[in-house]
CSV table of C-alpha atoms and ligand atoms in Angstrom, one decimal:
chain,number,residue,atom,x,y,z
A,231,MET,CA,0.0,0.0,0.0
A,232,GLU,CA,1.4,3.5,-0.9
A,233,LYS,CA,2.5,5.7,2.0
A,234,LEU,CA,-0.3,8.3,1.8
A,235,LYS,CA,-3.0,5.6,1.8
A,236,GLN,CA,-1.3,3.8,4.8
A,237,ILE,CA,-1.0,7.0,6.8
A,238,PHE,CA,-4.5,8.0,6.1
A,239,GLY,CA,-5.8,4.6,7.0
A,240,GLU,CA,-4.0,4.7,10.4
A,241,LYS,CA,-4.9,8.3,11.3
A,242,SER,CA,-8.6,8.0,10.2
A,243,SER,CA,-9.1,4.8,12.2
A,244,GLU,CA,-7.7,6.5,15.4
A,245,VAL,CA,-9.9,9.6,14.7
A,246,ARG,CA,-13.0,7.4,14.2
A,247,ASP,CA,-12.5,5.5,17.4
A,248,THR,CA,-12.0,8.7,19.5
A,249,LEU,CA,-15.0,10.4,17.8
A,250,LYS,CA,-17.3,7.4,18.5
A,251,ARG,CA,-16.5,7.7,22.2
A,252,THR,CA,-16.8,11.5,22.2
A,253,ILE,CA,-20.2,11.5,20.5
A,254,LYS,CA,-21.5,8.8,22.8
A,255,GLU,CA,-20.4,10.7,26.0
A,256,ASN,CA,-21.6,14.1,24.8
A,257,ALA,CA,-24.6,13.2,22.6
A,258,ASN,CA,-26.9,15.8,24.2
A,259,VAL,CA,-24.4,18.7,24.6
A,260,LYS,CA,-25.9,21.8,22.8
A,261,VAL,CA,-23.6,23.4,20.2
A,262,GLY,CA,-25.9,26.3,19.2
A,263,ASP,CA,-29.4,27.6,18.7
A,264,VAL,CA,-31.3,28.1,15.5
A,265,VAL,CA,-33.4,31.3,14.9
A,266,LEU,CA,-36.1,31.9,12.3
A,267,ALA,CA,-33.9,34.2,10.3
A,268,GLN,CA,-31.5,31.3,9.7
A,269,VAL,CA,-34.2,28.9,8.8
A,270,TYR,CA,-35.4,31.3,6.0
A,271,GLY,CA,-31.9,32.7,5.4
A,272,GLY,CA,-30.1,29.9,3.7
A,273,MET,CA,-29.1,28.2,7.0
A,274,ARG,CA,-26.3,30.8,7.5
A,275,GLY,CA,-24.2,29.9,10.6
A,276,ILE,CA,-26.0,26.8,11.6
A,277,LYS,CA,-23.4,24.2,12.8
A,278,SER,CA,-24.7,21.0,11.3
A,279,MET,CA,-21.8,19.2,9.6
A,280,ILE,CA,-18.2,18.1,10.1
A,281,TRP,CA,-15.5,19.0,7.7
A,282,GLU,CA,-12.0,17.9,8.8
A,283,THR,CA,-9.9,19.4,6.0
A,284,SER,CA,-10.4,23.2,6.5
A,285,HIS,CA,-12.1,25.8,8.6
A,286,LEU,CA,-13.3,29.3,7.6
A,287,ASP,CA,-13.2,32.2,10.1
A,288,PRO,CA,-15.2,35.3,9.1
A,289,ILE,CA,-12.4,37.7,9.8
A,290,GLU,CA,-9.2,35.7,9.3
A,291,GLY,CA,-10.4,33.6,6.3
A,292,ILE,CA,-9.6,30.0,5.5
A,293,ARG,CA,-7.2,27.7,7.3
A,294,PHE,CA,-6.3,24.4,5.8
A,295,ARG,CA,-5.6,22.0,8.7
A,296,GLY,CA,-4.8,25.0,10.8
A,297,HIS,CA,-2.6,26.7,8.2
A,298,THR,CA,-3.4,30.1,6.6
A,299,ILE,CA,-2.6,30.7,2.9
A,300,PRO,CA,0.6,32.6,3.6
A,301,GLU,CA,1.7,29.7,5.9
A,302,LEU,CA,1.0,27.2,3.1
A,303,GLN,CA,3.0,29.4,0.8
A,304,ASP,CA,5.9,29.2,3.3
A,305,LYS,CA,5.6,25.6,4.5
A,306,LEU,CA,4.4,23.4,1.7
A,307,PRO,CA,7.1,21.8,-0.4
A,308,LYS,CA,8.1,23.5,-3.7
A,309,ILE,CA,9.6,21.1,-6.3
A,310,ASN,CA,10.3,21.4,-10.0
A,311,GLY,CA,11.7,25.0,-9.5
A,312,SER,CA,8.3,26.2,-8.2
A,313,SER,CA,8.1,29.4,-6.2
A,314,GLU,CA,4.5,28.5,-5.0
A,315,PRO,CA,3.3,25.5,-3.0
A,316,LEU,CA,2.2,22.5,-4.9
A,317,PRO,CA,-1.4,21.2,-4.8
A,318,GLU,CA,-0.1,17.7,-4.2
A,319,GLY,CA,1.3,19.0,-0.9
A,320,LEU,CA,-2.0,20.5,0.1
A,321,PHE,CA,-3.9,17.3,-0.7
A,322,TRP,CA,-1.5,15.4,1.5
A,323,LEU,CA,-1.9,17.9,4.3
A,324,MET,CA,-5.7,17.7,4.1
A,325,LEU,CA,-5.8,14.0,4.2
A,326,THR,CA,-3.2,13.4,6.9
A,327,GLY,CA,-3.0,16.7,8.9
A,328,GLU,CA,0.8,16.6,8.3
A,329,VAL,CA,3.0,18.8,6.0
A,330,PRO,CA,4.6,16.4,3.6
A,331,THR,CA,8.3,16.2,2.5
A,332,GLU,CA,9.5,17.0,-1.0
A,333,GLU,CA,9.8,13.3,-1.6
A,334,ASP,CA,6.2,12.7,-0.5
A,335,VAL,CA,5.0,15.4,-2.9
A,336,GLN,CA,7.1,14.0,-5.8
A,337,ALA,CA,5.7,10.5,-5.0
A,338,LEU,CA,2.1,11.8,-5.1
A,339,ALA,CA,2.8,13.7,-8.4
A,340,ASP,CA,4.2,10.4,-9.8
A,341,ASP,CA,1.2,8.4,-8.5
A,342,TRP,CA,-1.3,10.8,-10.1
A,343,GLU,CA,0.5,10.6,-13.3
A,344,THR,CA,0.1,6.8,-13.4
A,345,ARG,CA,-3.6,7.2,-12.8
A,346,ALA,CA,-4.2,9.9,-15.5
A,347,THR,CA,-5.5,7.7,-18.4
A,348,VAL,CA,-9.0,8.9,-19.4
A,349,PRO,CA,-11.2,6.2,-21.0
A,350,GLN,CA,-11.8,6.8,-24.7
A,351,HIS,CA,-15.6,6.9,-24.2
A,352,THR,CA,-15.2,10.2,-22.2
A,353,PHE,CA,-13.6,11.9,-25.2
A,354,ASP,CA,-16.1,10.3,-27.6
A,355,MET,CA,-19.0,11.6,-25.4
A,356,LEU,CA,-17.5,15.1,-25.4
A,357,GLU,CA,-17.1,15.1,-29.1
A,358,GLN,CA,-20.9,14.5,-29.4
A,359,LEU,CA,-21.5,17.9,-27.8
A,360,PRO,CA,-21.4,21.2,-29.8
A,361,PRO,CA,-18.1,22.9,-29.0
A,362,GLU,CA,-20.0,26.0,-27.8
A,363,THR,CA,-21.6,23.9,-25.0
A,364,HIS,CA,-20.7,25.7,-21.8
A,365,PRO,CA,-17.4,24.3,-20.5
A,366,MET,CA,-19.0,23.6,-17.0
A,367,THR,CA,-21.7,21.4,-18.8
A,368,GLN,CA,-19.0,19.5,-20.6
A,369,PHE,CA,-16.9,19.2,-17.4
A,370,SER,CA,-19.8,17.8,-15.4
A,371,MET,CA,-20.8,15.4,-18.1
A,372,ALA,CA,-17.2,14.2,-18.5
A,373,ILE,CA,-16.9,13.5,-14.8
A,374,VAL,CA,-20.1,11.4,-14.8
A,375,SER,CA,-18.9,9.6,-17.8
A,376,LEU,CA,-15.8,8.5,-15.9
A,377,GLN,CA,-18.0,6.8,-13.3
A,378,THR,CA,-17.8,3.6,-15.3
A,379,ASP,CA,-14.4,3.2,-13.6
A,380,SER,CA,-15.6,3.7,-10.1
A,381,VAL,CA,-13.9,1.3,-7.7
A,382,PHE,CA,-16.4,2.1,-5.0
A,383,ALA,CA,-19.4,1.3,-7.2
A,384,SER,CA,-17.9,-2.0,-8.4
A,385,GLU,CA,-16.8,-3.1,-4.9
A,386,TYR,CA,-20.1,-2.1,-3.4
A,387,ALA,CA,-21.9,-4.2,-6.0
A,388,LYS,CA,-19.7,-7.2,-4.9
A,389,GLY,CA,-20.7,-6.6,-1.2
A,390,MET,CA,-17.9,-4.5,0.2
A,391,ALA,CA,-17.9,-4.2,4.0
A,392,LYS,CA,-18.5,-0.8,5.6
A,393,LYS,CA,-15.0,-0.8,7.1
A,394,ASP,CA,-13.5,-0.8,3.6
A,395,TYR,CA,-15.6,2.1,2.1
A,396,TRP,CA,-12.7,4.5,2.7
A,397,LYS,CA,-10.3,2.4,0.7
A,398,ALA,CA,-12.5,2.4,-2.4
A,399,THR,CA,-13.3,6.1,-2.0
A,400,TYR,CA,-9.5,6.8,-1.7
A,401,GLU,CA,-8.9,5.0,-5.0
A,402,ASP,CA,-11.8,6.8,-6.8
A,403,SER,CA,-10.6,10.2,-5.4
A,404,MET,CA,-7.0,9.7,-6.5
A,405,ASN,CA,-8.1,8.5,-10.0
A,406,LEU,CA,-10.5,11.3,-10.5
A,407,ILE,CA,-8.0,14.0,-9.3
A,408,ALA,CA,-5.4,12.5,-11.7
A,409,ARG,CA,-7.7,12.6,-14.6
A,410,LEU,CA,-9.4,16.0,-14.1
A,411,PRO,CA,-6.6,18.2,-15.7
A,412,VAL,CA,-6.7,15.9,-18.8
A,413,ILE,CA,-10.4,16.2,-19.3
A,414,ALA,CA,-10.4,19.9,-18.4
A,415,ALA,CA,-7.6,20.7,-20.9
A,416,TYR,CA,-9.4,18.6,-23.5
A,417,ILE,CA,-12.5,20.7,-23.1
A,418,TYR,CA,-10.5,24.0,-23.4
A,419,ARG,CA,-8.7,22.9,-26.5
A,420,ARG,CA,-11.8,21.5,-28.2
A,421,SER,CA,-13.9,24.5,-27.4
A,422,PHE,CA,-11.4,27.3,-28.0
A,423,LYS,CA,-8.4,26.0,-29.9
A,424,GLY,CA,-10.0,24.0,-32.7
A,425,GLY,CA,-9.4,20.6,-31.1
A,426,ASP,CA,-5.6,21.1,-31.3
A,427,HIS,CA,-4.8,19.0,-28.2
A,428,ILE,CA,-1.5,19.0,-26.3
A,429,ALA,CA,-0.1,15.7,-24.8
A,430,ALA,CA,0.8,15.6,-21.2
A,431,ASP,CA,4.4,16.3,-20.1
A,432,THR,CA,5.0,13.6,-17.5
A,433,SER,CA,8.1,15.3,-16.1
A,434,LEU,CA,5.8,18.1,-14.7
A,435,ASP,CA,3.8,18.2,-11.5
A,436,TRP,CA,0.0,18.1,-11.6
A,437,ALA,CA,-0.7,21.9,-11.9
A,438,ALA,CA,2.2,22.7,-14.2
A,439,ASN,CA,1.2,19.8,-16.5
A,440,PHE,CA,-2.4,21.2,-16.5
A,441,ALA,CA,-1.0,24.6,-17.6
A,442,HIS,CA,1.1,22.8,-20.2
A,443,MET,CA,-1.9,20.9,-21.6
A,444,LEU,CA,-3.9,24.2,-21.7
A,445,GLY,CA,-1.2,25.6,-23.9
A,446,ASN,CA,0.9,27.9,-21.7
A,447,ASP,CA,4.5,26.9,-20.8
A,448,ASP,CA,5.5,30.2,-19.2
A,449,ALA,CA,7.2,29.3,-15.9
A,450,VAL,CA,5.4,32.1,-14.1
A,451,PHE,CA,2.1,30.8,-15.4
A,452,TYR,CA,3.0,27.3,-14.0
A,453,ASP,CA,3.4,29.0,-10.6
A,454,PHE,CA,0.1,30.8,-10.9
A,455,MET,CA,-1.6,27.6,-11.7
A,456,ARG,CA,0.0,25.9,-8.6
A,457,LEU,CA,-1.1,28.8,-6.4
A,458,TYR,CA,-4.6,28.9,-8.1
A,459,MET,CA,-5.1,25.1,-7.5
A,460,VAL,CA,-4.0,25.5,-3.8
A,461,ILE,CA,-6.2,28.5,-2.9
A,462,HIS,CA,-9.4,27.3,-4.5
A,463,ALA,CA,-9.2,23.8,-3.2
A,464,ASP,CA,-11.3,24.0,0.0
A,465,HIS,CA,-13.4,26.5,1.9
A,466,GLU,CA,-14.8,24.4,4.7
A,467,GLY,CA,-17.9,22.3,4.2
A,468,GLY,CA,-20.9,24.6,4.1
A,469,ASN,CA,-20.2,26.3,0.7
A,470,ALA,CA,-22.5,25.1,-2.1
A,471,SER,CA,-20.1,22.9,-4.1
A,472,ALA,CA,-18.6,21.2,-1.0
A,473,HIS,CA,-21.9,20.8,0.7
A,474,THR,CA,-23.5,19.3,-2.4
A,475,THR,CA,-20.6,16.8,-2.9
A,476,HIS,CA,-20.9,15.9,0.8
A,477,LEU,CA,-24.7,15.5,0.7
A,478,VAL,CA,-24.7,13.3,-2.5
A,479,GLY,CA,-21.7,11.3,-1.2
A,480,SER,CA,-23.7,10.6,2.0
A,481,THR,CA,-26.1,8.4,0.0
A,482,LEU,CA,-23.0,6.3,-0.8
A,483,SER,CA,-23.0,7.7,-4.4
A,484,ASP,CA,-19.4,7.3,-5.4
A,485,ALA,CA,-16.9,10.1,-5.8
A,486,TYR,CA,-17.7,10.6,-9.5
A,487,TYR,CA,-21.5,11.2,-9.0
A,488,SER,CA,-21.0,13.3,-5.9
A,489,PHE,CA,-18.2,15.5,-7.3
A,490,ALA,CA,-20.1,16.1,-10.5
A,491,SER,CA,-23.1,17.2,-8.4
A,492,GLY,CA,-20.7,19.6,-6.6
A,493,MET,CA,-19.6,21.0,-9.9
A,494,ASN,CA,-23.2,21.6,-10.9
A,495,ALA,CA,-23.5,23.7,-7.7
A,496,LEU,CA,-20.2,25.5,-8.5
A,497,ALA,CA,-21.7,26.5,-11.9
A,498,GLY,CA,-24.1,28.9,-10.3
A,499,PRO,CA,-23.3,32.7,-10.6
A,500,LEU,CA,-23.6,33.3,-6.9
A,501,HIS,CA,-20.8,30.7,-6.4
A,502,GLY,CA,-18.0,29.6,-8.7
A,503,LEU,CA,-19.5,31.1,-11.9
A,504,ALA,CA,-18.8,34.5,-10.3
A,505,ASN,CA,-15.2,34.3,-11.7
A,506,GLN,CA,-16.5,34.4,-15.3
A,507,GLU,CA,-19.1,37.1,-14.3
A,508,VAL,CA,-16.4,39.3,-12.8
A,509,ILE,CA,-14.3,39.5,-16.0
A,510,LYS,CA,-17.4,39.8,-18.2
A,511,TRP,CA,-18.6,42.7,-16.1
A,512,ILE,CA,-15.1,44.4,-16.2
A,513,PHE,CA,-15.0,44.1,-20.0
A,514,GLU,CA,-18.6,45.5,-20.2
A,515,MET,CA,-17.4,48.4,-18.0
A,516,LEU,CA,-14.3,49.1,-20.1
A,517,GLU,CA,-16.4,49.1,-23.3
A,518,ALA,CA,-19.0,51.4,-21.8
A,519,ILE,CA,-16.4,53.8,-20.6
A,520,GLY,CA,-14.4,53.4,-23.8
A,521,ASN,CA,-11.0,53.2,-22.1
A,522,ASP,CA,-8.8,50.4,-20.7
A,523,ASN,CA,-7.6,52.6,-17.9
A,524,PRO,CA,-10.7,54.1,-16.3
A,525,THR,CA,-10.6,56.6,-13.4
A,526,LYS,CA,-12.1,55.6,-10.0
A,527,GLU,CA,-14.9,58.1,-10.7
A,528,GLN,CA,-15.8,56.3,-13.9
A,529,ILE,CA,-15.7,53.0,-12.2
A,530,ALA,CA,-17.9,54.3,-9.4
A,531,GLU,CA,-20.5,55.5,-11.9
A,532,PHE,CA,-20.5,52.1,-13.6
A,533,VAL,CA,-20.9,50.3,-10.3
A,534,GLN,CA,-23.9,52.5,-9.5
A,535,GLN,CA,-25.4,51.7,-12.8
A,536,THR,CA,-25.0,48.0,-12.2
A,537,LEU,CA,-26.7,48.3,-8.8
A,538,ASP,CA,-29.5,50.5,-10.2
A,539,SER,CA,-30.3,47.9,-12.7
A,540,GLY,CA,-30.9,45.4,-9.9
A,541,LYS,CA,-27.8,43.3,-10.3
A,542,VAL,CA,-25.1,42.4,-7.8
A,543,ILE,CA,-21.4,43.4,-8.2
A,544,PRO,CA,-19.7,40.1,-9.0
A,545,GLY,CA,-16.7,39.1,-7.0
A,546,TYR,CA,-17.8,41.1,-3.9
A,547,GLY,CA,-19.6,39.9,-0.8
A,548,HIS,CA,-19.5,36.6,1.0
A,549,ALA,CA,-21.9,34.4,3.0
A,550,VAL,CA,-19.3,33.9,5.8
A,551,LEU,CA,-16.3,36.2,5.3
A,552,ARG,CA,-16.3,39.8,6.7
A,553,ARG,CA,-12.9,41.0,5.4
A,554,PRO,CA,-11.1,40.9,2.1
A,555,ASP,CA,-10.8,37.2,1.2
A,556,PRO,CA,-7.2,35.9,1.8
A,557,ARG,CA,-7.5,34.1,-1.5
A,558,PHE,CA,-8.0,37.6,-3.2
A,559,VAL,CA,-5.0,38.9,-1.2
A,560,ALA,CA,-2.8,36.0,-2.3
A,561,GLN,CA,-3.6,36.6,-5.9
A,562,LYS,CA,-3.0,40.3,-5.4
A,563,GLY,CA,0.4,39.5,-3.9
A,564,PHE,CA,1.2,37.3,-6.9
A,565,ALA,CA,0.2,40.1,-9.3
A,566,GLU,CA,2.2,42.6,-7.4
A,567,LYS,CA,5.3,40.4,-7.8
A,568,HIS,CA,4.9,39.4,-11.4
A,569,LEU,CA,2.5,41.7,-13.4
A,570,ALA,CA,1.8,44.9,-11.5
A,571,ASP,CA,2.0,47.1,-14.6
A,572,ALA,CA,-0.7,45.3,-16.6
A,573,ASP,CA,-3.7,47.5,-17.4
A,574,ILE,CA,-6.2,44.8,-16.5
A,575,ILE,CA,-4.6,44.3,-13.1
A,576,GLN,CA,-4.6,48.0,-12.4
A,577,VAL,CA,-8.4,48.0,-13.2
A,578,VAL,CA,-9.0,45.2,-10.6
A,579,TRP,CA,-7.1,47.1,-8.0
A,580,LYS,CA,-9.0,50.4,-8.7
A,581,ILE,CA,-12.3,48.4,-8.4
A,582,PHE,CA,-11.0,47.1,-5.0
A,583,GLU,CA,-10.6,50.7,-3.9
A,584,THR,CA,-13.9,51.8,-5.3
A,585,VAL,CA,-16.5,49.1,-4.6
A,586,PRO,CA,-16.4,48.5,-0.8
A,587,PRO,CA,-17.5,52.0,0.3
A,588,ILE,CA,-20.4,51.9,-2.3
A,589,LEU,CA,-21.6,48.5,-1.1
A,590,GLU,CA,-21.2,49.6,2.5
A,591,SER,CA,-23.4,52.7,1.8
A,592,LEU,CA,-26.3,50.4,0.8
A,593,GLY,CA,-26.6,49.4,4.4
A,594,LYS,CA,-27.6,45.8,3.7
A,595,VAL,CA,-24.5,44.1,2.3
A,596,LYS,CA,-22.9,42.2,5.2
A,597,ASN,CA,-19.5,42.0,3.5
A,598,PRO,CA,-18.5,44.7,1.0
A,599,TRP,CA,-15.1,43.2,0.4
A,600,PRO,CA,-13.8,41.2,-2.6
A,601,ASN,CA,-13.9,37.4,-2.6
A,602,VAL,CA,-11.6,34.9,-4.5
A,603,ASP,CA,-13.4,35.5,-7.8
A,604,ALA,CA,-12.6,39.3,-8.0
A,605,HIS,CA,-9.0,38.7,-9.0
A,606,SER,CA,-8.5,35.4,-10.8
A,607,GLY,CA,-9.8,36.3,-14.2
A,608,SER,CA,-7.6,39.4,-14.6
A,609,ILE,CA,-4.5,37.3,-14.1
A,610,LEU,CA,-5.8,34.7,-16.6
A,611,VAL,CA,-6.5,37.4,-19.1
A,612,HIS,CA,-3.0,38.7,-18.7
A,613,TYR,CA,-1.7,35.3,-19.6
A,614,GLY,CA,-3.9,35.2,-22.7
A,615,MET,CA,-6.8,33.1,-21.4
A,616,LYS,CA,-9.6,35.4,-22.3
A,617,GLU,CA,-12.3,32.7,-22.7
A,618,PHE,CA,-14.0,33.6,-19.5
A,619,THR,CA,-16.7,30.9,-19.8
A,620,TYR,CA,-13.9,28.4,-19.0
A,621,TYR,CA,-12.8,30.0,-15.7
A,622,THR,CA,-15.2,28.0,-13.5
A,623,VAL,CA,-13.7,24.7,-14.8
A,624,LEU,CA,-10.3,25.8,-13.4
A,625,PHE,CA,-12.0,26.4,-10.0
A,626,GLY,CA,-13.6,23.0,-10.3
A,627,VAL,CA,-10.4,21.1,-10.9
A,628,SER,CA,-9.0,22.7,-7.8
A,629,ARG,CA,-12.1,22.2,-5.7
A,630,ALA,CA,-11.8,18.4,-6.3
A,631,LEU,CA,-8.8,18.3,-3.9
A,632,GLY,CA,-10.7,19.6,-0.9
A,633,VAL,CA,-14.1,17.9,-1.4
A,634,LEU,CA,-12.6,14.5,-2.3
A,635,ALA,CA,-10.1,14.6,0.7
A,636,ALA,CA,-13.2,15.4,2.8
A,637,GLN,CA,-15.1,12.5,1.2
A,638,CYS,CA,-12.3,10.1,2.1
A,639,TRP,CA,-12.7,11.3,5.7
A,640,SER,CA,-16.5,11.0,5.6
A,641,ARG,CA,-16.3,7.4,4.5
A,642,ALA,CA,-13.4,6.6,7.0
A,643,ILE,CA,-15.3,8.1,9.9
A,644,GLY,CA,-18.5,6.5,8.7
A,645,PHE,CA,-20.8,9.5,8.6
A,646,PRO,CA,-24.4,8.7,8.0
A,647,LEU,CA,-26.8,9.7,5.3
A,648,GLU,CA,-27.4,13.5,5.5
A,649,ARG,CA,-31.1,14.2,6.1
A,650,PRO,CA,-32.0,17.5,7.9
A,651,LYS,CA,-35.6,18.4,8.8
A,652,SER,CA,-37.7,20.7,6.7
A,653,VAL,CA,-41.0,22.3,7.8
A,654,THR,CA,-43.7,24.2,6.0
A,655,SER,CA,-44.4,27.9,6.5
A,656,LYS,CA,-47.7,26.8,8.0
A,657,TRP,CA,-45.7,24.8,10.6
A,658,ILE,CA,-43.7,28.0,11.3
A,659,TYR,CA,-46.9,30.1,11.8
A,660,ASP,CA,-48.5,27.4,14.0
A,661,PHE,CA,-45.2,27.2,16.0
A,662,LEU,CA,-45.1,31.0,16.4
A,663,ALA,CA,-48.6,31.0,17.7
A,664,THR,CA,-47.6,28.6,20.5
A,665,GLN,CA,-44.8,31.1,21.5
A,666,GLU,CA,-47.2,34.1,22.1
B,59,HAX,N1,-23.5,43.4,-4.9
B,59,HAX,C1,-24.7,43.9,-4.6
B,59,HAX,N2,-25.5,43.5,-3.6
B,59,HAX,C2,-25.0,42.5,-2.8
B,59,HAX,C3,-23.7,42.0,-3.0
B,59,HAX,C4,-23.0,42.5,-4.1
B,59,HAX,N3,-21.8,41.9,-4.4
B,59,HAX,N4,-23.5,41.1,-2.0
B,59,HAX,C5,-24.6,41.0,-1.3
B,59,HAX,N5,-25.5,41.9,-1.7
B,59,HAX,C6,-26.9,42.1,-1.3
B,59,HAX,C7,-27.7,40.8,-1.4
B,59,HAX,O1,-28.1,40.6,-2.7
B,59,HAX,C8,-28.8,41.0,-0.4
B,59,HAX,O2,-29.7,41.9,-1.0
B,59,HAX,P1,-31.3,41.7,-0.8
B,59,HAX,O3,-31.5,41.7,0.7
B,59,HAX,O4,-31.9,42.8,-1.5
B,59,HAX,O5,-31.7,40.4,-1.3
B,59,HAX,C9,-28.1,41.8,0.7
B,59,HAX,O6,-26.9,42.4,0.1
B,59,HAX,C10,-27.6,40.9,1.9
B,59,HAX,O7,-26.8,39.9,1.4
B,59,HAX,P2,-25.6,39.3,2.3
B,59,HAX,O8,-26.2,38.7,3.5
B,59,HAX,O9,-24.6,40.3,2.4
B,59,HAX,O10,-25.0,38.2,1.4
B,59,HAX,P3,-25.5,36.7,1.2
B,59,HAX,O11,-24.8,35.9,2.3
B,59,HAX,O12,-26.9,36.5,1.1
B,59,HAX,O13,-24.9,36.3,-0.2
B,59,HAX,C11,-23.2,36.3,-1.9
B,59,HAX,C12,-23.5,36.1,-0.4
B,59,HAX,C13,-21.8,35.9,-2.2
B,59,HAX,C14,-24.2,35.4,-2.7
B,59,HAX,C15,-23.4,37.7,-2.3
B,59,HAX,O14,-22.5,38.6,-1.6
B,59,HAX,C16,-23.3,38.0,-3.8
B,59,HAX,O15,-24.3,37.8,-4.5
B,59,HAX,N6,-22.1,38.4,-4.3
B,59,HAX,C17,-21.9,38.6,-5.8
B,59,HAX,C18,-21.7,37.2,-6.4
B,59,HAX,C19,-20.3,36.6,-6.0
B,59,HAX,O16,-19.3,37.2,-6.1
B,59,HAX,N7,-20.4,35.3,-5.7
B,59,HAX,C20,-19.1,34.6,-5.3
B,59,HAX,C21,-19.0,34.4,-3.8
B,59,HAX,C22,-17.8,33.6,-3.4
B,59,HAX,C23,-17.8,32.2,-4.0
B,59,HAX,O17,-18.6,31.4,-3.7
B,59,HAX,N8,-17.0,32.0,-5.0
B,59,HAX,O18,-17.1,30.9,-5.7
């Protein structure tokens, strides 16, 4: 058994045993109250699920196994001449809670490479779709088409014991993660580059090879892709793509079905599709103003027009965060280091100075600050990736790392089918009457 699987098996079995005891001894301890505003307000803040791989603080932002993004940039191994942490290292950290060595990261990169063969029927299926099909639709369908290879589904059909669920889930997760860059690059090249596909470079790590297959071999772009894949990977369990993957996985749907479901959630404009909406909105603004380098006053006027037409400002606001998103800050840091003079980057930074006070003045927006999606598109545009309908696929490839590591944990701990209680509004009115 490979080292990562062995460490995960040992750690998760210890955690499962301790948790079983803790839950038994503390089953009736209250961890919070639920008020009516939460019941009608998208369940904000209700503590109702466990997510071992990361935790989101409203002020400080995301921590992966206790590590902030700057800490990951400092501590995770950098191989292949990288200046940014490798996603392989983050996946290891999320599964085991331990920072891996350079050798561990290299071994994981090599392992994913051996698992990266995509079945021909997935490519054949994609070829049946019009090339202009939204890339997220192609991505979701391609993931489901890979389900024919699910180890979990085939072992379950043979009568797998519950104690072995995690092993099959681990295999599915590793295979799926290995194959995602291949199918994602295939979708990009068929939709936007006339089907001129680029073979994998097996000497590269997972993210750099993805950049290579997309068609960009700039060493700084490799680094951006590594950073991008790290910062988008996980954002605790309550966000729509993570929660959807978790919910569907709780029925013992395998990693392919459940991750594809998560991707369908990511494809919504209030969630991952916001990254395409941001750049679309910026290009509309530049066209309306007639200038690639607008003033803050011109930006403020366009922001107001967007709000007056009843739309949200994409890339701003968050359901949990109450400060600028550290994932935005990390991308800003990358841009400051490598491409500070680019017009499109300057525009994003001017928007950052302009939008928060305007949103704040509305008096209803709980978080006027930028989220992860406010910055990513501008860096991609700088590197020549202007096909903004593709951006959410990049987010999706990265999100696999977090939600699949979490699914391995869910199967190892033995979490049950998720099934919260719904009530009707009549039930609420009747209940309120009893409180008078
Ligand atoms: N522009 C204008 N109005 C906004 C706003 C924004 N960026 N963000 C919030 N508001 C409005 C809401 O629409 C809501 O208005 P109504 O009461 O009239 O319906 C009000 O402010 C209160 O909303 P909130 O409590 O602050 O925010 P929510 O938790 O309900 O929603 C959202 C969080 C992210 C969905 C929201 O801020 C939004 O729509 N932002 C723009 C879209 C976006 O960037 N989404 C990506 C989020 C990060 C992510 O998941 N990335 O993948």
